[in-house]
Every structure is written in C-alpha cells, then in structure tokens.
mmCIF file of C-alpha atoms (C1' of nucleotides) in Angstrom:
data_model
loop_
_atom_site.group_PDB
_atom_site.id
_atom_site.type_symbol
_atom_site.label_atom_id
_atom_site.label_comp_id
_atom_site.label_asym_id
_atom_site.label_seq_id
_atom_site.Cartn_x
_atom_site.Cartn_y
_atom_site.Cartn_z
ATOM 1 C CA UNK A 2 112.546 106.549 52.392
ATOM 2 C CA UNK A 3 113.481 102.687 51.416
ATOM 3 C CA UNK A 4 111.064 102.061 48.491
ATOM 4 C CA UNK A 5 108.921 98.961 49.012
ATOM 5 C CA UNK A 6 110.964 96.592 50.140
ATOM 6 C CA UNK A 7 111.756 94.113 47.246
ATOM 7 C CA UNK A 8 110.142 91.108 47.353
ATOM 8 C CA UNK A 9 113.185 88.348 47.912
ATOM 9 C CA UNK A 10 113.498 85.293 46.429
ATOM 10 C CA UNK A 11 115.504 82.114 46.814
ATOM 11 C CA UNK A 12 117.407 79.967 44.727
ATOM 12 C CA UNK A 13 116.667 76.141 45.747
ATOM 13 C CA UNK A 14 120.156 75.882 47.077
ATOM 14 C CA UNK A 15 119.744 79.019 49.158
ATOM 15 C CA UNK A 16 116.215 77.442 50.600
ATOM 16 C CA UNK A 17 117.780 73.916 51.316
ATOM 17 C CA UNK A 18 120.742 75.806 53.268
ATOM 18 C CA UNK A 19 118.457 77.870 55.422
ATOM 19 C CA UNK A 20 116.323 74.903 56.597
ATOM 20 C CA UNK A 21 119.342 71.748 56.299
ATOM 21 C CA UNK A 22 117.600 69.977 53.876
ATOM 22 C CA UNK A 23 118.354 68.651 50.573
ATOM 23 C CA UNK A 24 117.139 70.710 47.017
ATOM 24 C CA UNK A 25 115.665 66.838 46.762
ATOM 25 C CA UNK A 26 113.529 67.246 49.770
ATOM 26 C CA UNK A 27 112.267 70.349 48.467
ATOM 27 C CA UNK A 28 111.424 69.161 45.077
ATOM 28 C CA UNK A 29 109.928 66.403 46.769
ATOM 29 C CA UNK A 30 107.825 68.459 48.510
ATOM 30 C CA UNK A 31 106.412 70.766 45.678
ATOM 31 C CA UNK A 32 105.228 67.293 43.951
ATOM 32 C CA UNK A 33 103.467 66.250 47.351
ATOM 33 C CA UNK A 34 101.964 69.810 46.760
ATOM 34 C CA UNK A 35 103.277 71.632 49.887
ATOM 35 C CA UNK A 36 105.114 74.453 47.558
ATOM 36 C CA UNK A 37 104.327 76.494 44.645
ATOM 37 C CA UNK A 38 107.695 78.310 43.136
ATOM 38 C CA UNK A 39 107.499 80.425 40.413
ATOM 39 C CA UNK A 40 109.983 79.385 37.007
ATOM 40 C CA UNK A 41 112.188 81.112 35.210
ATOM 41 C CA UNK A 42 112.868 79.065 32.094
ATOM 42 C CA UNK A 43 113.300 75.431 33.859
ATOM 43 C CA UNK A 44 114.682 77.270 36.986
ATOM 44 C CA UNK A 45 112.806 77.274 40.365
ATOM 45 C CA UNK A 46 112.360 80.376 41.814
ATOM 46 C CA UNK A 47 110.477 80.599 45.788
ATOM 47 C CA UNK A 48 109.215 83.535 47.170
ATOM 48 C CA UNK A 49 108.871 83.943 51.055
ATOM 49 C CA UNK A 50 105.371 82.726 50.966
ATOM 50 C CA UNK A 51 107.356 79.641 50.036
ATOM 51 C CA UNK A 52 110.048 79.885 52.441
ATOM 52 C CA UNK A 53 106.939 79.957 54.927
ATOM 53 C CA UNK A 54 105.929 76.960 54.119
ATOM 54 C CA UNK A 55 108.398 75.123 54.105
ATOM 55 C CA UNK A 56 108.928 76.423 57.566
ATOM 56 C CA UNK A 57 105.434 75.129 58.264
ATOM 57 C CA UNK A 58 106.292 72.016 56.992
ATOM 58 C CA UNK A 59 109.442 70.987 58.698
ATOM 59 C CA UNK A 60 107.973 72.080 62.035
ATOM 60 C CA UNK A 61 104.621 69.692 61.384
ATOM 61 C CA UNK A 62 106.858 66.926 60.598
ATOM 62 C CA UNK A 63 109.112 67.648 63.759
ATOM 63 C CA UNK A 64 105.281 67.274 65.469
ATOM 64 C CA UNK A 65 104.690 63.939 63.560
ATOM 65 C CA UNK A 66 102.874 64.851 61.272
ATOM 66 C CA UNK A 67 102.496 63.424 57.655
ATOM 67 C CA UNK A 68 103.125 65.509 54.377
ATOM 68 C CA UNK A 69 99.160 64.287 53.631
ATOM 69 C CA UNK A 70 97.881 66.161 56.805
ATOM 70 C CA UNK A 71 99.951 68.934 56.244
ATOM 71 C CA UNK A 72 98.902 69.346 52.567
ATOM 72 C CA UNK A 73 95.495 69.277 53.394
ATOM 73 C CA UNK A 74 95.322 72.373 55.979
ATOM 74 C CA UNK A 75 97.652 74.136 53.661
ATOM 75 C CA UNK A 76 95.593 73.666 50.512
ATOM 76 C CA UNK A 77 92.415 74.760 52.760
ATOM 77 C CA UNK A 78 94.071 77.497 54.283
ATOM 78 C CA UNK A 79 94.797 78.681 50.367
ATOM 79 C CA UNK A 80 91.129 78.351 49.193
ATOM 80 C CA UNK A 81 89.907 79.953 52.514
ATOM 81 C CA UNK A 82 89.252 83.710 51.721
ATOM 82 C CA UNK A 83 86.692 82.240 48.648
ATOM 83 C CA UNK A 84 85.861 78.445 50.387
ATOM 84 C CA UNK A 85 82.401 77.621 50.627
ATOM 85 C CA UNK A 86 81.280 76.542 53.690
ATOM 86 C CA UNK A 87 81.299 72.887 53.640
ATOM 87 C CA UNK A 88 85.206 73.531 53.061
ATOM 88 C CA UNK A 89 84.970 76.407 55.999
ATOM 89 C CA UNK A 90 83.777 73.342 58.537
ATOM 90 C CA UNK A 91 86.002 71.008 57.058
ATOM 91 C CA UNK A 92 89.038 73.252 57.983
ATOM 92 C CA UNK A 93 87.430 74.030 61.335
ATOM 93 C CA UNK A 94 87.458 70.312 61.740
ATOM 94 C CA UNK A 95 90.462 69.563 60.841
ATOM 95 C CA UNK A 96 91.914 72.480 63.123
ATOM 96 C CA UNK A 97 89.959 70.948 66.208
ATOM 97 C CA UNK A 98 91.733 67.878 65.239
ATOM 98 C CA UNK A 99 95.078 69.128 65.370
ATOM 99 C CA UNK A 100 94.864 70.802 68.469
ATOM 100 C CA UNK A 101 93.730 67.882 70.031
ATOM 101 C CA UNK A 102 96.493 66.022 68.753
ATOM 102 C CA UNK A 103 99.164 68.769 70.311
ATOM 103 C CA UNK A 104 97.227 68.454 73.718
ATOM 104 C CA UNK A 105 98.445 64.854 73.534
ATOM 105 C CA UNK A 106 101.589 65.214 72.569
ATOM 106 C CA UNK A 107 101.982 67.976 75.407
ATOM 107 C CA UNK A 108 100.752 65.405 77.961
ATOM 108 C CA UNK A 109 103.314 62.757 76.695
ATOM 109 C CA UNK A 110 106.262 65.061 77.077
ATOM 110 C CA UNK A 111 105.131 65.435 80.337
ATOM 111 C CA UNK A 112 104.983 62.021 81.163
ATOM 112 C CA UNK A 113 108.453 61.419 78.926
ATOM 113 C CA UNK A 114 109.910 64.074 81.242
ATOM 114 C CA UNK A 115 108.735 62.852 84.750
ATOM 115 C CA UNK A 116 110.308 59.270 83.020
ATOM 116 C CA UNK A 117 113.787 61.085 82.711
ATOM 117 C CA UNK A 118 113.702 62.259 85.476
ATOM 118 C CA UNK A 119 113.158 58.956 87.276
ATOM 119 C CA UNK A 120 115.816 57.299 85.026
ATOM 120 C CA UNK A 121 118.259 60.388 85.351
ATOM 121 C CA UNK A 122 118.324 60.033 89.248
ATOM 122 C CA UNK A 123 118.986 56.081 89.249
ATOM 123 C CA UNK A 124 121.366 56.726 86.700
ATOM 124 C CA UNK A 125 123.597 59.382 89.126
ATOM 125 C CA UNK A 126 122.870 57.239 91.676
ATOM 126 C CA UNK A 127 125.183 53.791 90.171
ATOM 127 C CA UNK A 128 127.473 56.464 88.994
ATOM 128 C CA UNK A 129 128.153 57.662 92.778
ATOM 129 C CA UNK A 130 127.805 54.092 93.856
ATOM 130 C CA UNK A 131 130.932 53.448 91.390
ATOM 131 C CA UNK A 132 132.901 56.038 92.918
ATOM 132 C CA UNK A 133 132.562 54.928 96.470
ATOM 133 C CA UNK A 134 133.630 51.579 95.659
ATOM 134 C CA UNK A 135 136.524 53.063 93.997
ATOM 135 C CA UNK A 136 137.896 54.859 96.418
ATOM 136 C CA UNK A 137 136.629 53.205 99.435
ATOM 137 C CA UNK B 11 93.937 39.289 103.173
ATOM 138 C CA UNK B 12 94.494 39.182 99.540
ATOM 139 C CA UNK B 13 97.698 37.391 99.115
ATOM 140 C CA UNK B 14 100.581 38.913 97.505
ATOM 141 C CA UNK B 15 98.666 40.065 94.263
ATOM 142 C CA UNK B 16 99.176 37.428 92.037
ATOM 143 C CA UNK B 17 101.792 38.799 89.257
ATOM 144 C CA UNK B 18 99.376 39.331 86.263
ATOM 145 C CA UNK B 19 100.223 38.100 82.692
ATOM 146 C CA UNK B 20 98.544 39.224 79.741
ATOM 147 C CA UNK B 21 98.218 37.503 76.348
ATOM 148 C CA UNK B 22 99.420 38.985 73.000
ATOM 149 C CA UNK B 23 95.471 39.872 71.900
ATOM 150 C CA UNK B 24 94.786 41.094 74.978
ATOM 151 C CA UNK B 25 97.736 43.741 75.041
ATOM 152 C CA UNK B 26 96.639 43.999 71.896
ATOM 153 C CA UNK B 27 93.293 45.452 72.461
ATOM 154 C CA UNK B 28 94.490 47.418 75.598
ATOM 155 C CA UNK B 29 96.841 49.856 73.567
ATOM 156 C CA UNK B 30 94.947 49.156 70.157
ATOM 157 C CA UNK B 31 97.289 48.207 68.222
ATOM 158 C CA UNK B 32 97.745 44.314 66.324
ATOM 159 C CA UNK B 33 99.173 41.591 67.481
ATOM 160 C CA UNK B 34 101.817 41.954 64.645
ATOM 161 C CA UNK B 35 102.955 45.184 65.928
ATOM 162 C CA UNK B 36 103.721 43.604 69.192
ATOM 163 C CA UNK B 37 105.479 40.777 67.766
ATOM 164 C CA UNK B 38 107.675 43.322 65.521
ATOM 165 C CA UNK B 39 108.747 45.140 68.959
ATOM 166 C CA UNK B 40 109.749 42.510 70.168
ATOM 167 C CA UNK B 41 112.073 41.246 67.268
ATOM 168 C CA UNK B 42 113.571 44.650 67.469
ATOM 169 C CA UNK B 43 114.766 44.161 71.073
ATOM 170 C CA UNK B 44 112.073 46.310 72.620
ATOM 171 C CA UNK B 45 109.934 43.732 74.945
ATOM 172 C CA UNK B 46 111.099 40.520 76.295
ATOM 173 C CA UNK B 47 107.730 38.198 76.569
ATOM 174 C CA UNK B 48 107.792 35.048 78.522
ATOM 175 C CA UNK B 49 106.905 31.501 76.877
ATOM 176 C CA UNK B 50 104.681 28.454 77.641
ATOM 177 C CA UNK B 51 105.487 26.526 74.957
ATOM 178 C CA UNK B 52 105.391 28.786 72.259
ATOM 179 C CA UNK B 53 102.796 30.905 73.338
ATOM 180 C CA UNK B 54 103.946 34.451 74.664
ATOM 181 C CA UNK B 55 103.437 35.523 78.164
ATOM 182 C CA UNK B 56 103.587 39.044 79.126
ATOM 183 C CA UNK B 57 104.372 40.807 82.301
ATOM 184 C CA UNK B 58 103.578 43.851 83.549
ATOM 185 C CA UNK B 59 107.193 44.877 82.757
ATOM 186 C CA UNK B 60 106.382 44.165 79.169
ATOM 187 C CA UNK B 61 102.929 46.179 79.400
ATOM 188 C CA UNK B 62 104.798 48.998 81.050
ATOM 189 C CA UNK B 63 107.701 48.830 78.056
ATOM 190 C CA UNK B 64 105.138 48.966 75.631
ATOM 191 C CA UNK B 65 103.269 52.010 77.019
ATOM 192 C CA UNK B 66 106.587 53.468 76.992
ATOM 193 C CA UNK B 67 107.300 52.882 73.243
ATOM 194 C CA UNK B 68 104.376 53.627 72.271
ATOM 195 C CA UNK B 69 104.822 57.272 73.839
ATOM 196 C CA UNK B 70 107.849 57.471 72.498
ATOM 197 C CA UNK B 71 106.459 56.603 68.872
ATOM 198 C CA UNK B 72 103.336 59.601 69.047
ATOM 199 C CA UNK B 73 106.579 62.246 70.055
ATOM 200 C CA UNK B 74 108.146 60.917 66.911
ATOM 201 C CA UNK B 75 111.186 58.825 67.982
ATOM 202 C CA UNK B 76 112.238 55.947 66.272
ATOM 203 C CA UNK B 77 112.163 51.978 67.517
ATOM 204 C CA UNK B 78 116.006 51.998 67.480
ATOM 205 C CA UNK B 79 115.910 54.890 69.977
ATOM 206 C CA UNK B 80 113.721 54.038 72.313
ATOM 207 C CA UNK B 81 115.761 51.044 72.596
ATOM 208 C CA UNK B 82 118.388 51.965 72.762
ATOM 209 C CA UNK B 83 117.398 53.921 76.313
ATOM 210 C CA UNK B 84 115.522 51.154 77.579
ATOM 211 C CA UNK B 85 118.600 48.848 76.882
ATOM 212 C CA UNK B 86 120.706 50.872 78.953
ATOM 213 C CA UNK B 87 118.142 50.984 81.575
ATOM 214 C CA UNK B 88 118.244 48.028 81.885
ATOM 215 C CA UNK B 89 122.124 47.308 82.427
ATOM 216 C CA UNK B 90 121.582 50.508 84.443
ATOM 217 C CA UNK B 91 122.475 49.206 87.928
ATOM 218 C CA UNK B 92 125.126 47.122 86.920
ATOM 219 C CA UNK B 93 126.614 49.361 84.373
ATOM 220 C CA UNK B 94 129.839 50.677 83.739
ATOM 221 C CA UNK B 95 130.688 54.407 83.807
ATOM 222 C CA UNK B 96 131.612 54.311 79.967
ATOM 223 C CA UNK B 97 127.645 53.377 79.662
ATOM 224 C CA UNK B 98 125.945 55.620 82.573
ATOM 225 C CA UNK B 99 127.799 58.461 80.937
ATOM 226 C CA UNK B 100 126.023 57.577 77.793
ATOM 227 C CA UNK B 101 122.940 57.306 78.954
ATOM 228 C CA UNK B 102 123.155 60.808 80.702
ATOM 229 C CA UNK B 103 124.024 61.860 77.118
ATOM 230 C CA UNK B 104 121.333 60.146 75.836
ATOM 231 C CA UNK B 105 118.624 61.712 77.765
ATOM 232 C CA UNK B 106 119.921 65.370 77.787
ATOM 233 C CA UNK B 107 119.445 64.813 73.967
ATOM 234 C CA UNK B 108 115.518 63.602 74.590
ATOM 235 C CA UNK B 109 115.546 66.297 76.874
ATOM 236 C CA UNK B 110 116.653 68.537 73.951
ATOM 237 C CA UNK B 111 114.275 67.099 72.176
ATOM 238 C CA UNK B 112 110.996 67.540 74.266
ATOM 239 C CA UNK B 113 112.155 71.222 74.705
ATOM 240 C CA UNK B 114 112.290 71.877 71.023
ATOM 241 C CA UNK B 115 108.777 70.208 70.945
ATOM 242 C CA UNK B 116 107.530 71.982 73.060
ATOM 243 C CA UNK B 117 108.564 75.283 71.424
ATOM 244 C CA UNK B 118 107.227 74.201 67.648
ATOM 245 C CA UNK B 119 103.672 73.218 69.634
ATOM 246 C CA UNK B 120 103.457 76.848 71.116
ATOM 247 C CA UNK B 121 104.073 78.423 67.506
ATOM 248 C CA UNK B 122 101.841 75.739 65.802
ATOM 249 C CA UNK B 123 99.145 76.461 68.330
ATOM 250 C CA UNK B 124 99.207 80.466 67.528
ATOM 251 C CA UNK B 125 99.037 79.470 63.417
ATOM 252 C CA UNK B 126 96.109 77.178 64.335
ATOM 253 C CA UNK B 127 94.759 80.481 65.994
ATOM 254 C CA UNK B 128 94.988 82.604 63.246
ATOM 255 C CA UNK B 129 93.869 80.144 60.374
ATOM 256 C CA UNK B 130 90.635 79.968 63.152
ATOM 257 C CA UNK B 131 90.300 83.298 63.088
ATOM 258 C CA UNK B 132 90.308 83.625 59.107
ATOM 259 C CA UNK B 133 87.912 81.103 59.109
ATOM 260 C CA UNK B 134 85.869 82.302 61.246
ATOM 261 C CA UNK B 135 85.444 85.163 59.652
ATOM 262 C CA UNK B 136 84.764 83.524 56.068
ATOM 263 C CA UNK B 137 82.020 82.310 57.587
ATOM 264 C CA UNK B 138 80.955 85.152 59.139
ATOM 265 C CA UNK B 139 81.098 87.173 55.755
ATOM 266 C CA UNK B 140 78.951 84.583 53.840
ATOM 267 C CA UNK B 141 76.396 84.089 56.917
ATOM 268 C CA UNK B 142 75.791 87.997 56.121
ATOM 269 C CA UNK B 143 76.097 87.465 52.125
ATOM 270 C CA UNK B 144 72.880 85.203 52.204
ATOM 271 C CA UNK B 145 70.979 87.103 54.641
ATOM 272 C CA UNK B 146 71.490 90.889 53.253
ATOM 273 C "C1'" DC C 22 134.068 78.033 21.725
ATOM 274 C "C1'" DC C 23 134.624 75.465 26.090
ATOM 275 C "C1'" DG C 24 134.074 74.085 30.389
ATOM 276 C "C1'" DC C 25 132.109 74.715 34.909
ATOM 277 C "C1'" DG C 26 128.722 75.127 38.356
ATOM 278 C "C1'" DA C 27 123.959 75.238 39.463
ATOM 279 C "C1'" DG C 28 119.679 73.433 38.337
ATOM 280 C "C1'" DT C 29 116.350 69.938 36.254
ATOM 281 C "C1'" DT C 30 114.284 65.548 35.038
ATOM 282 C "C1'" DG C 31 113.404 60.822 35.183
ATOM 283 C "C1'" DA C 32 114.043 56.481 37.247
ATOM 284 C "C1'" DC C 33 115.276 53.226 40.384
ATOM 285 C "C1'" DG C 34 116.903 52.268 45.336
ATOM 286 C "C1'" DT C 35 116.332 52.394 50.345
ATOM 287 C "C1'" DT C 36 114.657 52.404 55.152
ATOM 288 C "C1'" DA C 37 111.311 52.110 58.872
ATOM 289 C "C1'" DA C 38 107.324 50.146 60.456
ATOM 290 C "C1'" DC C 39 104.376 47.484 59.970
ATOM 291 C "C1'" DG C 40 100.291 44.647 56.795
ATOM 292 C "C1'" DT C 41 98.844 40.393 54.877
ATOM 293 C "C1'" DA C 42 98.461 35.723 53.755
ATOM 294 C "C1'" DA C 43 99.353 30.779 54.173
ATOM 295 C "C1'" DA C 44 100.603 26.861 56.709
ATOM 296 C "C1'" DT C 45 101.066 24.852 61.286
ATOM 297 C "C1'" DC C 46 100.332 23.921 66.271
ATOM 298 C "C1'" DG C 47 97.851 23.090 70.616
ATOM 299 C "C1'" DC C 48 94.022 23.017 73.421
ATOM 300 C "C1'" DC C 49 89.134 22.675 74.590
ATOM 301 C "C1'" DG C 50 84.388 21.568 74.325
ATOM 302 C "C1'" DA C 51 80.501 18.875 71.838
ATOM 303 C "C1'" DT D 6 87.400 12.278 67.389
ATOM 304 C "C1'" DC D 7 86.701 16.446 65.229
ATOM 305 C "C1'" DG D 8 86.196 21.275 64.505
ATOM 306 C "C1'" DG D 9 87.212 25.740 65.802
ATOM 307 C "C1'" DC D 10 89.749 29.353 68.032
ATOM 308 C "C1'" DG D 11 93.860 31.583 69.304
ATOM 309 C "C1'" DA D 12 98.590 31.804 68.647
ATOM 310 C "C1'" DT D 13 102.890 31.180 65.906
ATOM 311 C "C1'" DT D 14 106.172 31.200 61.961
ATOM 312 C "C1'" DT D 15 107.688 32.463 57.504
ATOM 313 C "C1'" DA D 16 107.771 35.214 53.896
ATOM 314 C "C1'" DC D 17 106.524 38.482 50.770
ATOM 315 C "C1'" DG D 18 104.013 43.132 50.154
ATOM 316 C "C1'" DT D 19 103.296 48.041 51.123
ATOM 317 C "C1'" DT D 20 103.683 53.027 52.191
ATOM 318 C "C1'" DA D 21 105.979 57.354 53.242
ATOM 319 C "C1'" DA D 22 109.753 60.104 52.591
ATOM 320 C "C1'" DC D 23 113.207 60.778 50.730
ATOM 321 C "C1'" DG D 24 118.464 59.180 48.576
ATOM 322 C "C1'" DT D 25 121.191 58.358 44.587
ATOM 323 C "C1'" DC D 26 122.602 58.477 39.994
ATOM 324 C "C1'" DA D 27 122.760 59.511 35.140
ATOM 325 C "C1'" DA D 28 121.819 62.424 31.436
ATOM 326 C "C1'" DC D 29 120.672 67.061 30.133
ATOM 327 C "C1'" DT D 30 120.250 72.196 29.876
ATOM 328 C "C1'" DC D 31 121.489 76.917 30.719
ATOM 329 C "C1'" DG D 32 124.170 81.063 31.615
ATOM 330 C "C1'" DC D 33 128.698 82.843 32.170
ATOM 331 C "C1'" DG D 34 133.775 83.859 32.547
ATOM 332 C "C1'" DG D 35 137.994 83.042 30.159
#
DNA sequence: CCGCGAGTTGACGTTAACGTAAATCGCCGA
DNA sequence: TCGGCGATTTACGTTAACGTCAACTCGCGG
C-alpha cells in the first residue's frame, strides 16, 4: 500500500518549464490574481491546484480570452461552494457567456477552414501550372 | 433586365457600422497593409474586395491571430496566381500552420466546454442547497 | 568564508491595436 | 455666403501582457 500520495509541489522554474513560459509570466499572473502559491521564506512554492490553473489560463488565452475574464470565473468558481446567490447567477451568467463565445469561435474555424481550403486548392493549382510550363 | 449589377462601393462609416467597429480601426488596417481602399479625392472608396478582406480579418482577429498574420496570407494571396514556387511553397506552409492552429483550437474548446460543464454543475447545485436552506 | 545558482523585488521598457483630440478640407442645402 | 456634416491627417495617449535589468537574499558545496 503507497501511503497517500504526497501532495507535489513545484518550484517556479519547474512550472514555467512544464507550460514554456517565463517565471515572469507566472509572477505576472499571481499579481493579476490568477494564482495563489504558498511561501517558504520569500520562496514561491505551487501546488497542483496551481499548476491547474495555470493550465486553465494558458488555454483561455489560446481562446482569446483576457487575464480579466479569466480572473473573474476563477475567483467565482473559488467562492462557489459558500457564494450567495446573486454571485451563483452571476457565474451562471458569465458561463452562458462563455459558451456563447466558443460557439462563435467554432463557427469561425469553420468558415477559416472552408477559406483554406479554397486558397489551398488555387494555391496547388499555380504550382502545377508552373510545372507544365517548365517542362512543356 | 437589371444590368450588370452595378459594382457597389461603400464609405468608411458605413463599413463602419456594418462590422461595428470605428472608422479608426479601418483606417489602422489599412496602414498595416491589410485593405487597399479606392480614392475620390481624398475620400476612401471601398469595394466589395475590401468588405470581403475585412470580414476576413476580422475573423481572423476573434480566433486570436495577429494583423501581421493575417497579412501576411492575404499578401500572398494575392501574388498567388502570379507567384513563384519559392512563395506558393510558403504559403502552403503558412496555412498547414493555421491549419495547426484551428485544430489545436478546436481541442482547448472541447476541454473548456466540459470545465464550463462542471463549474455548471457545482453551481447548480449551490443553488440547489440554499433553495432548500431557506425553505426547511 | 566564498561564490554560485535559483529566486525575489522593484522599476522602467516594449509591442500590438487601437482611442482621442485638434485642425483642415470639401460638398451641399438654406 | 455660410454653417454643418462627413471625412481626413497628424500626433499623442492608452491598455494589456508581459520583457528586461539591476540589486538583493538565501541555502549549499567546497
């Protein structure tokens, strides 16, 4: 029998190599309020709860969206198992908002895809053109 | 008979108000190479090429690429049929990396969606609990 | 004791993508 | 002829999201 598993941590070095991004970023971001890591003396110490953030984080921004947004679900997401309910239909809000937004976005890669497509063929096409007048 | 349907132009407000976004916006798109307007005097003209471009940036902008690389595919669209091989082969490049891109996307919107789930469920059930607080 | 590497703290710099404001121009209707 | 409206130019301002750099501290191996 493992005991319970001990609970990692993660230097800021070790976070910034898992995810490619700078100890700055991450610094950055625990100002901006998106991460909480423990100290030890001056020293930063994250837990996975961090790691999962920051996770959460890099893939909102890959999805456009600001550290602002992000902080706000994640701050209401914290409070939720005590919110009242005004903060309840605020996140609920805010979560209808969100998945409206990724219904665009899926939409537009659609659309961005059907546009590559269109380019990618005319594109082949000069390139064959070339080659026939090449060789013929 | 109609005849040929006369080429429609737009002005810069009236783009404007059709993708809602300013005038200056416009203006700054086109400094940075990505729209091409016609002049009467000094006054812009746009073309339903220049409509189309826009629509196209503007896409491009809500899927989070930058100005600089959404011209740079339109630029080589536009040499496309004249274009050398040295620049068709780029542009393939080019899009398989968009392509990359969309697919990555894609992938963060399907695990952002089931996170969105689960906060909705927590929530959910927050309120639930408190609904049943104030009435036992 | 010394230096080294990792980490921290300010503080100022930078880039992209516009916003904003002031001065000017051209046309059109009263 | 004059005023107003829409458009333009120029230039400086702003915001988000970090980058960069300098000065410091801390723990550790030699």
């Amino acid at each position: 029998m493992t005991p319970d598993s001990a609970p990692r941590t993660y230097s800021i070095s070790e976070l910034s190599r898992m995810f490619e991004v700078t100890p700055r970023t991450i610094r950055f971001y625990e100002q901006e309020g998106l991460l909480e890591p423990q100290r030890r003396g001056q020293t930063r110490i994250y837990h996975d709860k961090d790691r999962v953030r920051l996770k959460l984080t890099l893939r909102g921004k890959r999805l456009g969206f600001s550290l602002a947004e992000i902080r706000e679900v994640i701050e209401l997401y914290d409070a939720l198992p005590d919110g009242n309910a005004r903060q309840l239909r605020r996140l609920l809000e805010l979560l209808a908002e969100k998945r409206a937004n990724l219904q665009r976005q899926e939409e537009d890669i659609r659309l961005m895809r059907k546009e590559l497509d269109d380019v990618e063929g005319r594109c082949r096409e000069a390139l064959l053109a070339l080659a026939e007048n090449a060789e013929g």
